[in-house]
JSON list of C-alpha atoms in Angstrom, two decimals:
[
{"chain": "A", "resi": 520, "resn": "MET", "atom": "CA", "xyz": [-20.40, -26.85, -3.49]},
{"chain": "A", "resi": 521, "resn": "GLU", "atom": "CA", "xyz": [-23.09, -24.18, -3.24]},
{"chain": "A", "resi": 522, "resn": "LEU", "atom": "CA", "xyz": [-21.93, -20.77, -4.37]},
{"chain": "A", "resi": 523, "resn": "ALA", "atom": "CA", "xyz": [-23.26, -19.16, -1.19]},
{"chain": "A", "resi": 524, "resn": "TYR", "atom": "CA", "xyz": [-20.45, -21.01, 0.58]},
{"chain": "A", "resi": 525, "resn": "TYR", "atom": "CA", "xyz": [-18.01, -18.49, -0.86]},
{"chain": "A", "resi": 526, "resn": "SER", "atom": "CA", "xyz": [-19.62, -15.72, 1.20]},
{"chain": "A", "resi": 527, "resn": "ASP", "atom": "CA", "xyz": [-17.38, -16.87, 4.05]},
{"chain": "A", "resi": 528, "resn": "TYR", "atom": "CA", "xyz": [-14.47, -15.41, 2.08]},
{"chain": "A", "resi": 529, "resn": "ALA", "atom": "CA", "xyz": [-15.97, -11.96, 2.59]},
{"chain": "A", "resi": 530, "resn": "VAL", "atom": "CA", "xyz": [-16.50, -12.51, 6.32]},
{"chain": "A", "resi": 531, "resn": "ARG", "atom": "CA", "xyz": [-12.96, -13.78, 6.82]},
{"chain": "A", "resi": 532, "resn": "LEU", "atom": "CA", "xyz": [-11.45, -10.76, 5.09]},
{"chain": "A", "resi": 533, "resn": "VAL", "atom": "CA", "xyz": [-13.61, -8.16, 6.84]},
{"chain": "A", "resi": 534, "resn": "ASN", "atom": "CA", "xyz": [-12.84, -9.65, 10.24]},
{"chain": "A", "resi": 535, "resn": "THR", "atom": "CA", "xyz": [-9.08, -9.30, 9.84]},
{"chain": "A", "resi": 536, "resn": "GLU", "atom": "CA", "xyz": [-9.61, -5.79, 11.19]},
{"chain": "A", "resi": 537, "resn": "GLU", "atom": "CA", "xyz": [-11.21, -4.61, 14.44]},
{"chain": "A", "resi": 538, "resn": "PRO", "atom": "CA", "xyz": [-11.43, -0.81, 14.01]},
{"chain": "A", "resi": 539, "resn": "ALA", "atom": "CA", "xyz": [-12.77, -0.07, 17.50]},
{"chain": "A", "resi": 540, "resn": "ARG", "atom": "CA", "xyz": [-9.88, -1.99, 19.06]},
{"chain": "A", "resi": 541, "resn": "ASN", "atom": "CA", "xyz": [-7.32, -0.58, 16.60]},
{"chain": "A", "resi": 542, "resn": "LYS", "atom": "CA", "xyz": [-6.32, -4.13, 15.59]},
{"chain": "A", "resi": 543, "resn": "ASP", "atom": "CA", "xyz": [-5.36, -5.31, 12.14]},
{"chain": "A", "resi": 544, "resn": "SER", "atom": "CA", "xyz": [-4.04, -8.80, 11.43]},
{"chain": "A", "resi": 545, "resn": "LEU", "atom": "CA", "xyz": [-3.68, -8.23, 7.70]},
{"chain": "A", "resi": 546, "resn": "THR", "atom": "CA", "xyz": [-0.08, -7.08, 7.87]},
{"chain": "A", "resi": 547, "resn": "SER", "atom": "CA", "xyz": [1.90, -9.54, 5.75]},
{"chain": "A", "resi": 548, "resn": "VAL", "atom": "CA", "xyz": [1.74, -11.72, 2.66]},
{"chain": "A", "resi": 549, "resn": "ASP", "atom": "CA", "xyz": [1.50, -14.76, 4.95]},
{"chain": "A", "resi": 550, "resn": "ALA", "atom": "CA", "xyz": [-1.68, -13.29, 6.49]},
{"chain": "A", "resi": 551, "resn": "VAL", "atom": "CA", "xyz": [-3.06, -12.84, 2.97]},
{"chain": "A", "resi": 552, "resn": "ARG", "atom": "CA", "xyz": [-2.29, -16.44, 2.08]},
{"chain": "A", "resi": 553, "resn": "GLU", "atom": "CA", "xyz": [-4.00, -17.74, 5.22]},
{"chain": "A", "resi": 554, "resn": "LEU", "atom": "CA", "xyz": [-7.27, -16.19, 4.05]},
{"chain": "A", "resi": 555, "resn": "PHE", "atom": "CA", "xyz": [-7.44, -18.57, 1.10]},
{"chain": "A", "resi": 556, "resn": "GLY", "atom": "CA", "xyz": [-7.79, -21.60, 3.34]},
{"chain": "A", "resi": 557, "resn": "GLU", "atom": "CA", "xyz": [-7.54, -24.74, 1.21]},
{"chain": "A", "resi": 558, "resn": "SER", "atom": "CA", "xyz": [-7.14, -22.78, -2.04]},
{"chain": "A", "resi": 559, "resn": "THR", "atom": "CA", "xyz": [-3.37, -23.17, -2.08]},
{"chain": "A", "resi": 560, "resn": "GLN", "atom": "CA", "xyz": [-3.04, -22.45, -5.78]},
{"chain": "A", "resi": 561, "resn": "MET", "atom": "CA", "xyz": [-4.44, -18.94, -5.43]},
{"chain": "A", "resi": 562, "resn": "ALA", "atom": "CA", "xyz": [-2.56, -18.40, -2.16]},
{"chain": "A", "resi": 563, "resn": "ARG", "atom": "CA", "xyz": [0.77, -19.09, -3.86]},
{"chain": "A", "resi": 564, "resn": "ARG", "atom": "CA", "xyz": [0.16, -16.17, -6.21]},
{"chain": "A", "resi": 565, "resn": "ALA", "atom": "CA", "xyz": [-0.03, -13.67, -3.34]},
{"chain": "A", "resi": 566, "resn": "THR", "atom": "CA", "xyz": [2.77, -11.10, -3.07]},
{"chain": "A", "resi": 567, "resn": "ASP", "atom": "CA", "xyz": [3.58, -8.21, -0.75]},
{"chain": "A", "resi": 568, "resn": "ALA", "atom": "CA", "xyz": [1.66, -5.90, -3.08]},
{"chain": "A", "resi": 569, "resn": "ASP", "atom": "CA", "xyz": [-1.53, -7.81, -2.29]},
{"chain": "A", "resi": 570, "resn": "VAL", "atom": "CA", "xyz": [-1.49, -6.67, 1.34]},
{"chain": "A", "resi": 571, "resn": "THR", "atom": "CA", "xyz": [-2.46, -3.12, 0.38]},
{"chain": "A", "resi": 572, "resn": "ARG", "atom": "CA", "xyz": [-4.88, -4.31, -2.31]},
{"chain": "A", "resi": 573, "resn": "PHE", "atom": "CA", "xyz": [-6.58, -6.70, 0.12]},
{"chain": "A", "resi": 574, "resn": "ARG", "atom": "CA", "xyz": [-7.04, -3.89, 2.63]},
{"chain": "A", "resi": 575, "resn": "SER", "atom": "CA", "xyz": [-8.78, -1.79, -0.01]},
{"chain": "A", "resi": 576, "resn": "VAL", "atom": "CA", "xyz": [-11.19, -4.62, -0.87]},
{"chain": "A", "resi": 577, "resn": "ARG", "atom": "CA", "xyz": [-11.73, -5.23, 2.85]},
{"chain": "A", "resi": 578, "resn": "ALA", "atom": "CA", "xyz": [-12.89, -1.65, 3.38]},
{"chain": "A", "resi": 579, "resn": "ARG", "atom": "CA", "xyz": [-15.38, -1.97, 0.52]},
{"chain": "A", "resi": 580, "resn": "LEU", "atom": "CA", "xyz": [-16.74, -5.26, 1.81]},
{"chain": "A", "resi": 581, "resn": "ARG", "atom": "CA", "xyz": [-17.15, -3.83, 5.30]},
{"chain": "A", "resi": 582, "resn": "ALA", "atom": "CA", "xyz": [-19.12, -0.97, 3.76]},
{"chain": "A", "resi": 583, "resn": "VAL", "atom": "CA", "xyz": [-21.54, -3.55, 2.32]},
{"chain": "A", "resi": 584, "resn": "PHE", "atom": "CA", "xyz": [-22.06, -5.11, 5.76]},
{"chain": "A", "resi": 585, "resn": "THR", "atom": "CA", "xyz": [-22.39, -1.67, 7.38]},
{"chain": "A", "resi": 586, "resn": "ALA", "atom": "CA", "xyz": [-25.08, -0.58, 4.92]},
{"chain": "A", "resi": 587, "resn": "ALA", "atom": "CA", "xyz": [-27.00, -3.85, 5.32]},
{"chain": "A", "resi": 588, "resn": "ASP", "atom": "CA", "xyz": [-26.70, -3.73, 9.12]},
{"chain": "A", "resi": 589, "resn": "SER", "atom": "CA", "xyz": [-28.10, -0.18, 9.20]},
{"chain": "A", "resi": 590, "resn": "GLY", "atom": "CA", "xyz": [-31.08, -1.22, 7.10]},
{"chain": "A", "resi": 591, "resn": "ASN", "atom": "CA", "xyz": [-29.97, 0.48, 3.89]},
{"chain": "A", "resi": 592, "resn": "GLN", "atom": "CA", "xyz": [-30.39, -2.51, 1.59]},
{"chain": "A", "resi": 593, "resn": "SER", "atom": "CA", "xyz": [-30.23, -0.53, -1.65]},
{"chain": "A", "resi": 594, "resn": "GLN", "atom": "CA", "xyz": [-26.87, 0.92, -0.73]},
{"chain": "A", "resi": 595, "resn": "ALA", "atom": "CA", "xyz": [-25.56, -2.51, 0.25]},
{"chain": "A", "resi": 596, "resn": "VAL", "atom": "CA", "xyz": [-26.60, -3.89, -3.13]},
{"chain": "A", "resi": 597, "resn": "ASP", "atom": "CA", "xyz": [-25.10, -0.94, -5.02]},
{"chain": "A", "resi": 598, "resn": "LEU", "atom": "CA", "xyz": [-21.77, -1.34, -3.20]},
{"chain": "A", "resi": 599, "resn": "LEU", "atom": "CA", "xyz": [-21.74, -5.06, -3.85]},
{"chain": "A", "resi": 600, "resn": "ASN", "atom": "CA", "xyz": [-22.63, -4.60, -7.51]},
{"chain": "A", "resi": 601, "resn": "SER", "atom": "CA", "xyz": [-19.65, -2.27, -7.95]},
{"chain": "A", "resi": 602, "resn": "LEU", "atom": "CA", "xyz": [-17.38, -5.03, -6.63]},
{"chain": "A", "resi": 603, "resn": "LEU", "atom": "CA", "xyz": [-18.98, -7.59, -8.94]},
{"chain": "A", "resi": 604, "resn": "LEU", "atom": "CA", "xyz": [-18.38, -5.33, -11.94]},
{"chain": "A", "resi": 605, "resn": "GLU", "atom": "CA", "xyz": [-14.76, -4.69, -11.02]},
{"chain": "A", "resi": 606, "resn": "PHE", "atom": "CA", "xyz": [-13.97, -8.30, -10.11]},
{"chain": "A", "resi": 607, "resn": "PRO", "atom": "CA", "xyz": [-15.93, -10.62, -12.43]},
{"chain": "A", "resi": 608, "resn": "VAL", "atom": "CA", "xyz": [-15.89, -14.39, -11.91]},
{"chain": "A", "resi": 609, "resn": "SER", "atom": "CA", "xyz": [-15.66, -17.38, -14.21]},
{"chain": "A", "resi": 610, "resn": "PRO", "atom": "CA", "xyz": [-18.14, -20.04, -13.08]},
{"chain": "A", "resi": 611, "resn": "GLN", "atom": "CA", "xyz": [-17.44, -23.64, -14.04]},
{"chain": "A", "resi": 612, "resn": "ILE", "atom": "CA", "xyz": [-19.11, -27.00, -13.53]},
{"chain": "A", "resi": 613, "resn": "SER", "atom": "CA", "xyz": [-16.92, -29.23, -11.40]},
{"chain": "A", "resi": 614, "resn": "GLY", "atom": "CA", "xyz": [-17.09, -32.75, -10.02]},
{"chain": "A", "resi": 615, "resn": "HIS", "atom": "CA", "xyz": [-13.66, -33.20, -8.51]},
{"chain": "A", "resi": 616, "resn": "ASP", "atom": "CA", "xyz": [-13.43, -34.84, -5.09]},
{"chain": "A", "resi": 617, "resn": "TYR", "atom": "CA", "xyz": [-17.20, -35.38, -4.95]},
{"chain": "A", "resi": 618, "resn": "LEU", "atom": "CA", "xyz": [-18.44, -38.84, -5.94]},
{"chain": "A", "resi": 619, "resn": "ASP", "atom": "CA", "xyz": [-21.82, -40.44, -5.34]},
{"chain": "A", "resi": 620, "resn": "ASP", "atom": "CA", "xyz": [-22.38, -44.00, -4.11]},
{"chain": "A", "resi": 621, "resn": "GLU", "atom": "CA", "xyz": [-21.88, -45.32, -7.62]},
{"chain": "A", "resi": 622, "resn": "GLY", "atom": "CA", "xyz": [-18.60, -43.50, -8.13]},
{"chain": "A", "resi": 623, "resn": "ARG", "atom": "CA", "xyz": [-20.00, -40.84, -10.43]},
{"chain": "A", "resi": 624, "resn": "PRO", "atom": "CA", "xyz": [-19.07, -37.17, -10.03]},
{"chain": "A", "resi": 625, "resn": "ARG", "atom": "CA", "xyz": [-21.47, -35.00, -8.06]},
{"chain": "A", "resi": 626, "resn": "TRP", "atom": "CA", "xyz": [-21.59, -32.04, -10.39]},
{"chain": "A", "resi": 627, "resn": "HIS", "atom": "CA", "xyz": [-21.68, -28.63, -8.78]},
{"chain": "A", "resi": 628, "resn": "MET", "atom": "CA", "xyz": [-20.89, -25.02, -9.60]},
{"chain": "A", "resi": 629, "resn": "HIS", "atom": "CA", "xyz": [-17.38, -23.85, -8.89]},
{"chain": "A", "resi": 630, "resn": "LEU", "atom": "CA", "xyz": [-15.73, -20.43, -9.28]},
{"chain": "A", "resi": 631, "resn": "ALA", "atom": "CA", "xyz": [-12.54, -20.68, -11.32]},
{"chain": "A", "resi": 632, "resn": "ASP", "atom": "CA", "xyz": [-9.32, -19.04, -10.22]},
{"chain": "A", "resi": 633, "resn": "HIS", "atom": "CA", "xyz": [-8.81, -15.49, -11.43]},
{"chain": "A", "resi": 634, "resn": "PRO", "atom": "CA", "xyz": [-5.92, -15.20, -13.89]},
{"chain": "A", "resi": 635, "resn": "SER", "atom": "CA", "xyz": [-4.54, -11.78, -12.92]},
{"chain": "A", "resi": 636, "resn": "ASN", "atom": "CA", "xyz": [-3.53, -11.62, -9.25]},
{"chain": "A", "resi": 637, "resn": "ALA", "atom": "CA", "xyz": [-4.39, -12.95, -5.81]},
{"chain": "A", "resi": 638, "resn": "THR", "atom": "CA", "xyz": [-6.46, -9.93, -4.78]},
{"chain": "A", "resi": 639, "resn": "ALA", "atom": "CA", "xyz": [-8.62, -10.02, -7.91]},
{"chain": "A", "resi": 640, "resn": "GLY", "atom": "CA", "xyz": [-9.21, -13.74, -7.45]},
{"chain": "A", "resi": 641, "resn": "TYR", "atom": "CA", "xyz": [-10.15, -13.45, -3.79]},
{"chain": "A", "resi": 642, "resn": "ALA", "atom": "CA", "xyz": [-12.31, -10.34, -4.29]},
{"chain": "A", "resi": 643, "resn": "ALA", "atom": "CA", "xyz": [-14.22, -11.99, -7.15]},
{"chain": "A", "resi": 644, "resn": "ILE", "atom": "CA", "xyz": [-14.99, -15.06, -5.08]},
{"chain": "A", "resi": 645, "resn": "ALA", "atom": "CA", "xyz": [-15.89, -13.08, -1.94]},
{"chain": "A", "resi": 646, "resn": "ALA", "atom": "CA", "xyz": [-18.17, -10.67, -3.80]},
{"chain": "A", "resi": 647, "resn": "MET", "atom": "CA", "xyz": [-19.95, -13.39, -5.76]},
{"chain": "A", "resi": 648, "resn": "GLY", "atom": "CA", "xyz": [-20.41, -15.55, -2.66]},
{"chain": "A", "resi": 649, "resn": "LEU", "atom": "CA", "xyz": [-21.82, -12.60, -0.75]},
{"chain": "A", "resi": 650, "resn": "ALA", "atom": "CA", "xyz": [-24.11, -11.77, -3.67]},
{"chain": "A", "resi": 651, "resn": "PHE", "atom": "CA", "xyz": [-25.54, -15.29, -3.72]},
{"chain": "A", "resi": 652, "resn": "HIS", "atom": "CA", "xyz": [-26.03, -15.22, 0.04]},
{"chain": "A", "resi": 653, "resn": "LEU", "atom": "CA", "xyz": [-27.78, -11.84, -0.14]},
{"chain": "A", "resi": 654, "resn": "THR", "atom": "CA", "xyz": [-30.12, -12.83, -2.95]},
{"chain": "A", "resi": 655, "resn": "GLU", "atom": "CA", "xyz": [-30.94, -16.20, -1.41]},
{"chain": "A", "resi": 656, "resn": "PHE", "atom": "CA", "xyz": [-31.45, -15.15, 2.21]},
{"chain": "A", "resi": 657, "resn": "GLY", "atom": "CA", "xyz": [-31.91, -11.35, 2.12]},
{"chain": "A", "resi": 658, "resn": "ALA", "atom": "CA", "xyz": [-29.75, -8.29, 2.76]},
{"chain": "A", "resi": 659, "resn": "ASP", "atom": "CA", "xyz": [-30.88, -8.22, 6.38]},
{"chain": "A", "resi": 660, "resn": "ARG", "atom": "CA", "xyz": [-28.92, -11.45, 6.90]},
{"chain": "A", "resi": 661, "resn": "LEU", "atom": "CA", "xyz": [-25.67, -9.47, 6.65]},
{"chain": "A", "resi": 662, "resn": "GLY", "atom": "CA", "xyz": [-24.80, -8.01, 10.03]},
{"chain": "A", "resi": 663, "resn": "LEU", "atom": "CA", "xyz": [-22.17, -6.50, 12.31]},
{"chain": "A", "resi": 664, "resn": "CYS", "atom": "CA", "xyz": [-21.73, -7.74, 15.87]},
{"chain": "A", "resi": 665, "resn": "GLN", "atom": "CA", "xyz": [-23.71, -5.71, 18.42]},
{"chain": "A", "resi": 666, "resn": "ALA", "atom": "CA", "xyz": [-21.38, -6.54, 21.33]},
{"chain": "A", "resi": 667, "resn": "ALA", "atom": "CA", "xyz": [-19.36, -3.33, 21.61]},
{"chain": "A", "resi": 668, "resn": "PRO", "atom": "CA", "xyz": [-16.56, -2.74, 20.85]},
{"chain": "A", "resi": 669, "resn": "CYS", "atom": "CA", "xyz": [-16.64, -5.77, 18.53]},
{"chain": "A", "resi": 670, "resn": "ARG", "atom": "CA", "xyz": [-17.97, -5.00, 15.06]},
{"chain": "A", "resi": 671, "resn": "ASN", "atom": "CA", "xyz": [-17.10, -8.24, 13.33]},
{"chain": "A", "resi": 672, "resn": "ALA", "atom": "CA", "xyz": [-19.14, -9.18, 10.29]},
{"chain": "A", "resi": 673, "resn": "TYR", "atom": "CA", "xyz": [-21.39, -12.23, 10.32]},
{"chain": "A", "resi": 674, "resn": "LEU", "atom": "CA", "xyz": [-23.96, -13.99, 8.15]},
{"chain": "A", "resi": 675, "resn": "ASP", "atom": "CA", "xyz": [-27.26, -14.67, 9.89]},
{"chain": "A", "resi": 676, "resn": "THR", "atom": "CA", "xyz": [-28.46, -18.18, 9.05]},
{"chain": "A", "resi": 677, "resn": "SER", "atom": "CA", "xyz": [-30.87, -18.48, 11.98]},
{"chain": "A", "resi": 678, "resn": "THR", "atom": "CA", "xyz": [-34.42, -19.60, 11.20]},
{"chain": "A", "resi": 679, "resn": "ASN", "atom": "CA", "xyz": [-36.01, -16.52, 12.79]},
{"chain": "A", "resi": 680, "resn": "ARG", "atom": "CA", "xyz": [-33.49, -13.88, 11.67]},
{"chain": "A", "resi": 681, "resn": "SER", "atom": "CA", "xyz": [-32.54, -13.25, 15.29]},
{"chain": "A", "resi": 682, "resn": "ARG", "atom": "CA", "xyz": [-28.76, -13.29, 15.21]},
{"chain": "A", "resi": 683, "resn": "ARG", "atom": "CA", "xyz": [-27.10, -10.16, 16.62]},
{"chain": "A", "resi": 684, "resn": "TYR", "atom": "CA", "xyz": [-23.58, -11.30, 17.50]},
{"chain": "A", "resi": 685, "resn": "CYS", "atom": "CA", "xyz": [-20.64, -12.74, 15.60]},
{"chain": "A", "resi": 686, "resn": "SER", "atom": "CA", "xyz": [-19.97, -15.53, 18.11]},
{"chain": "A", "resi": 687, "resn": "ASP", "atom": "CA", "xyz": [-21.25, -17.22, 21.25]},
{"chain": "A", "resi": 688, "resn": "ARG", "atom": "CA", "xyz": [-18.48, -15.45, 23.16]},
{"chain": "A", "resi": 689, "resn": "CYS", "atom": "CA", "xyz": [-19.74, -12.02, 22.15]},
{"chain": "A", "resi": 690, "resn": "ALA", "atom": "CA", "xyz": [-23.35, -13.03, 22.84]},
{"chain": "A", "resi": 691, "resn": "THR", "atom": "CA", "xyz": [-22.41, -14.12, 26.36]},
{"chain": "A", "resi": 692, "resn": "ARG", "atom": "CA", "xyz": [-20.39, -10.97, 26.97]},
{"chain": "A", "resi": 693, "resn": "ALA", "atom": "CA", "xyz": [-23.30, -8.78, 25.81]},
{"chain": "A", "resi": 694, "resn": "ASN", "atom": "CA", "xyz": [-25.79, -10.67, 27.99]},
{"chain": "A", "resi": 695, "resn": "VAL", "atom": "CA", "xyz": [-23.54, -10.34, 31.05]},
{"chain": "A", "resi": 696, "resn": "ALA", "atom": "CA", "xyz": [-23.09, -6.63, 30.40]},
{"chain": "A", "resi": 697, "resn": "ALA", "atom": "CA", "xyz": [-26.85, -6.14, 30.00]},
{"chain": "A", "resi": 698, "resn": "TYR", "atom": "CA", "xyz": [-27.50, -8.09, 33.24]},
{"chain": "A", "resi": 699, "resn": "ARG", "atom": "CA", "xyz": [-25.01, -5.97, 35.18]},
{"chain": "A", "resi": 700, "resn": "ALA", "atom": "CA", "xyz": [-26.50, -2.79, 33.73]},
{"chain": "A", "resi": 701, "resn": "ARG", "atom": "CA", "xyz": [-29.99, -3.86, 34.88]},
{"chain": "A", "resi": 702, "resn": "LYS", "atom": "CA", "xyz": [-28.68, -4.61, 38.35]},
{"chain": "A", "resi": 703, "resn": "ARG", "atom": "CA", "xyz": [-27.00, -1.22, 38.59]},
{"chain": "A", "resi": 704, "resn": "LEU", "atom": "CA", "xyz": [-30.22, 0.50, 37.49]},
{"chain": "A", "resi": 705, "resn": "GLU", "atom": "CA", "xyz": [-32.25, -1.46, 40.04]},
{"chain": "A", "resi": 706, "resn": "ALA", "atom": "CA", "xyz": [-29.77, -0.54, 42.77]},
{"chain": "A", "resi": 707, "resn": "GLU", "atom": "CA", "xyz": [-29.86, 3.12, 41.79]},
{"chain": "A", "resi": 708, "resn": "ARG", "atom": "CA", "xyz": [-33.67, 3.13, 41.76]},
{"chain": "A", "resi": 709, "resn": "SER", "atom": "CA", "xyz": [-33.78, 1.39, 45.13]},
{"chain": "A", "resi": 710, "resn": "GLU", "atom": "CA", "xyz": [-31.33, 3.88, 46.61]},
{"chain": "A", "resi": 711, "resn": "SER", "atom": "CA", "xyz": [-33.28, 6.78, 45.12]},
{"chain": "A", "resi": 712, "resn": "THR", "atom": "CA", "xyz": [-36.54, 5.39, 46.50]},
{"chain": "A", "resi": 713, "resn": "GLY", "atom": "CA", "xyz": [-34.94, 4.98, 49.94]},
{"chain": "A", "resi": 714, "resn": "ARG", "atom": "CA", "xyz": [-33.67, 8.54, 49.93]},
{"chain": "A", "resi": 715, "resn": "SER", "atom": "CA", "xyz": [-37.10, 9.83, 48.87]},
{"chain": "A", "resi": 716, "resn": "ALA", "atom": "CA", "xyz": [-38.77, 7.88, 51.70]},
{"chain": "A", "resi": 717, "resn": "ASP", "atom": "CA", "xyz": [-36.27, 9.21, 54.24]},
{"chain": "A", "resi": 718, "resn": "SER", "atom": "CA", "xyz": [-36.78, 12.76, 52.96]},
{"chain": "A", "resi": 719, "resn": "ALA", "atom": "CA", "xyz": [-40.54, 12.46, 53.14]},
{"chain": "A", "resi": 720, "resn": "GLN", "atom": "CA", "xyz": [-40.36, 11.08, 56.66]},
{"chain": "A", "resi": 721, "resn": "ALA", "atom": "CA", "xyz": [-38.07, 13.86, 57.80]},
{"chain": "A", "resi": 722, "resn": "SER", "atom": "CA", "xyz": [-40.29, 16.58, 56.36]},
{"chain": "A", "resi": 723, "resn": "ALA", "atom": "CA", "xyz": [-43.57, 15.15, 57.69]},
{"chain": "A", "resi": 724, "resn": "PRO", "atom": "CA", "xyz": [-45.09, 17.16, 60.62]},
{"chain": "A", "resi": 725, "resn": "ARG", "atom": "CA", "xyz": [-44.69, 15.53, 64.02]},
{"chain": "A", "resi": 726, "resn": "ALA", "atom": "CA", "xyz": [-47.89, 14.37, 65.69]},
{"chain": "A", "resi": 727, "resn": "ASP", "atom": "CA", "xyz": [-47.03, 16.20, 69.01]},
{"chain": "A", "resi": 728, "resn": "ALA", "atom": "CA", "xyz": [-46.14, 19.48, 67.36]}
]
């Protein structure tokens, strides 16, 4: 498994909150455990205390995406480095569940579970995954959805670095909103032009005057 895969951990955590909509789904230990996906061993270590700790890490990860999205790459890297220092990882070579055609293990890098608590384990994996994604693809590949009020985080993997939305749904909603805005502007301009023409006609001197 490529280490950049773990960057999805960061996206999942950041997107448990929608600040503009005043929504937060990270409200219970069950919500924390769901973030781990198939990593049931780490999920079982989660306790009620991890809810608050996860929220703190979430805010710091969102700050990384915010800095990158605004073009401040140095700040994004500094914020991410502080997470990497606080939550170090233990990389290991693994071959479990991955066999080639001859039945031999397909060796790959794996991040070992953190021994202290669920938050430290998740934060270490999320930060390291995001770091690998940033260094492999660039800080400008970390973005926040441009379809207001959504500000979900996303990782741009497009070939031309053109992604601006977190999902097809938000892209469609933004395109519809932009289309309607253009139509309103065209209608307003047309109405304004009509009023100007009427005004000019009314003020023009009559030929029989």
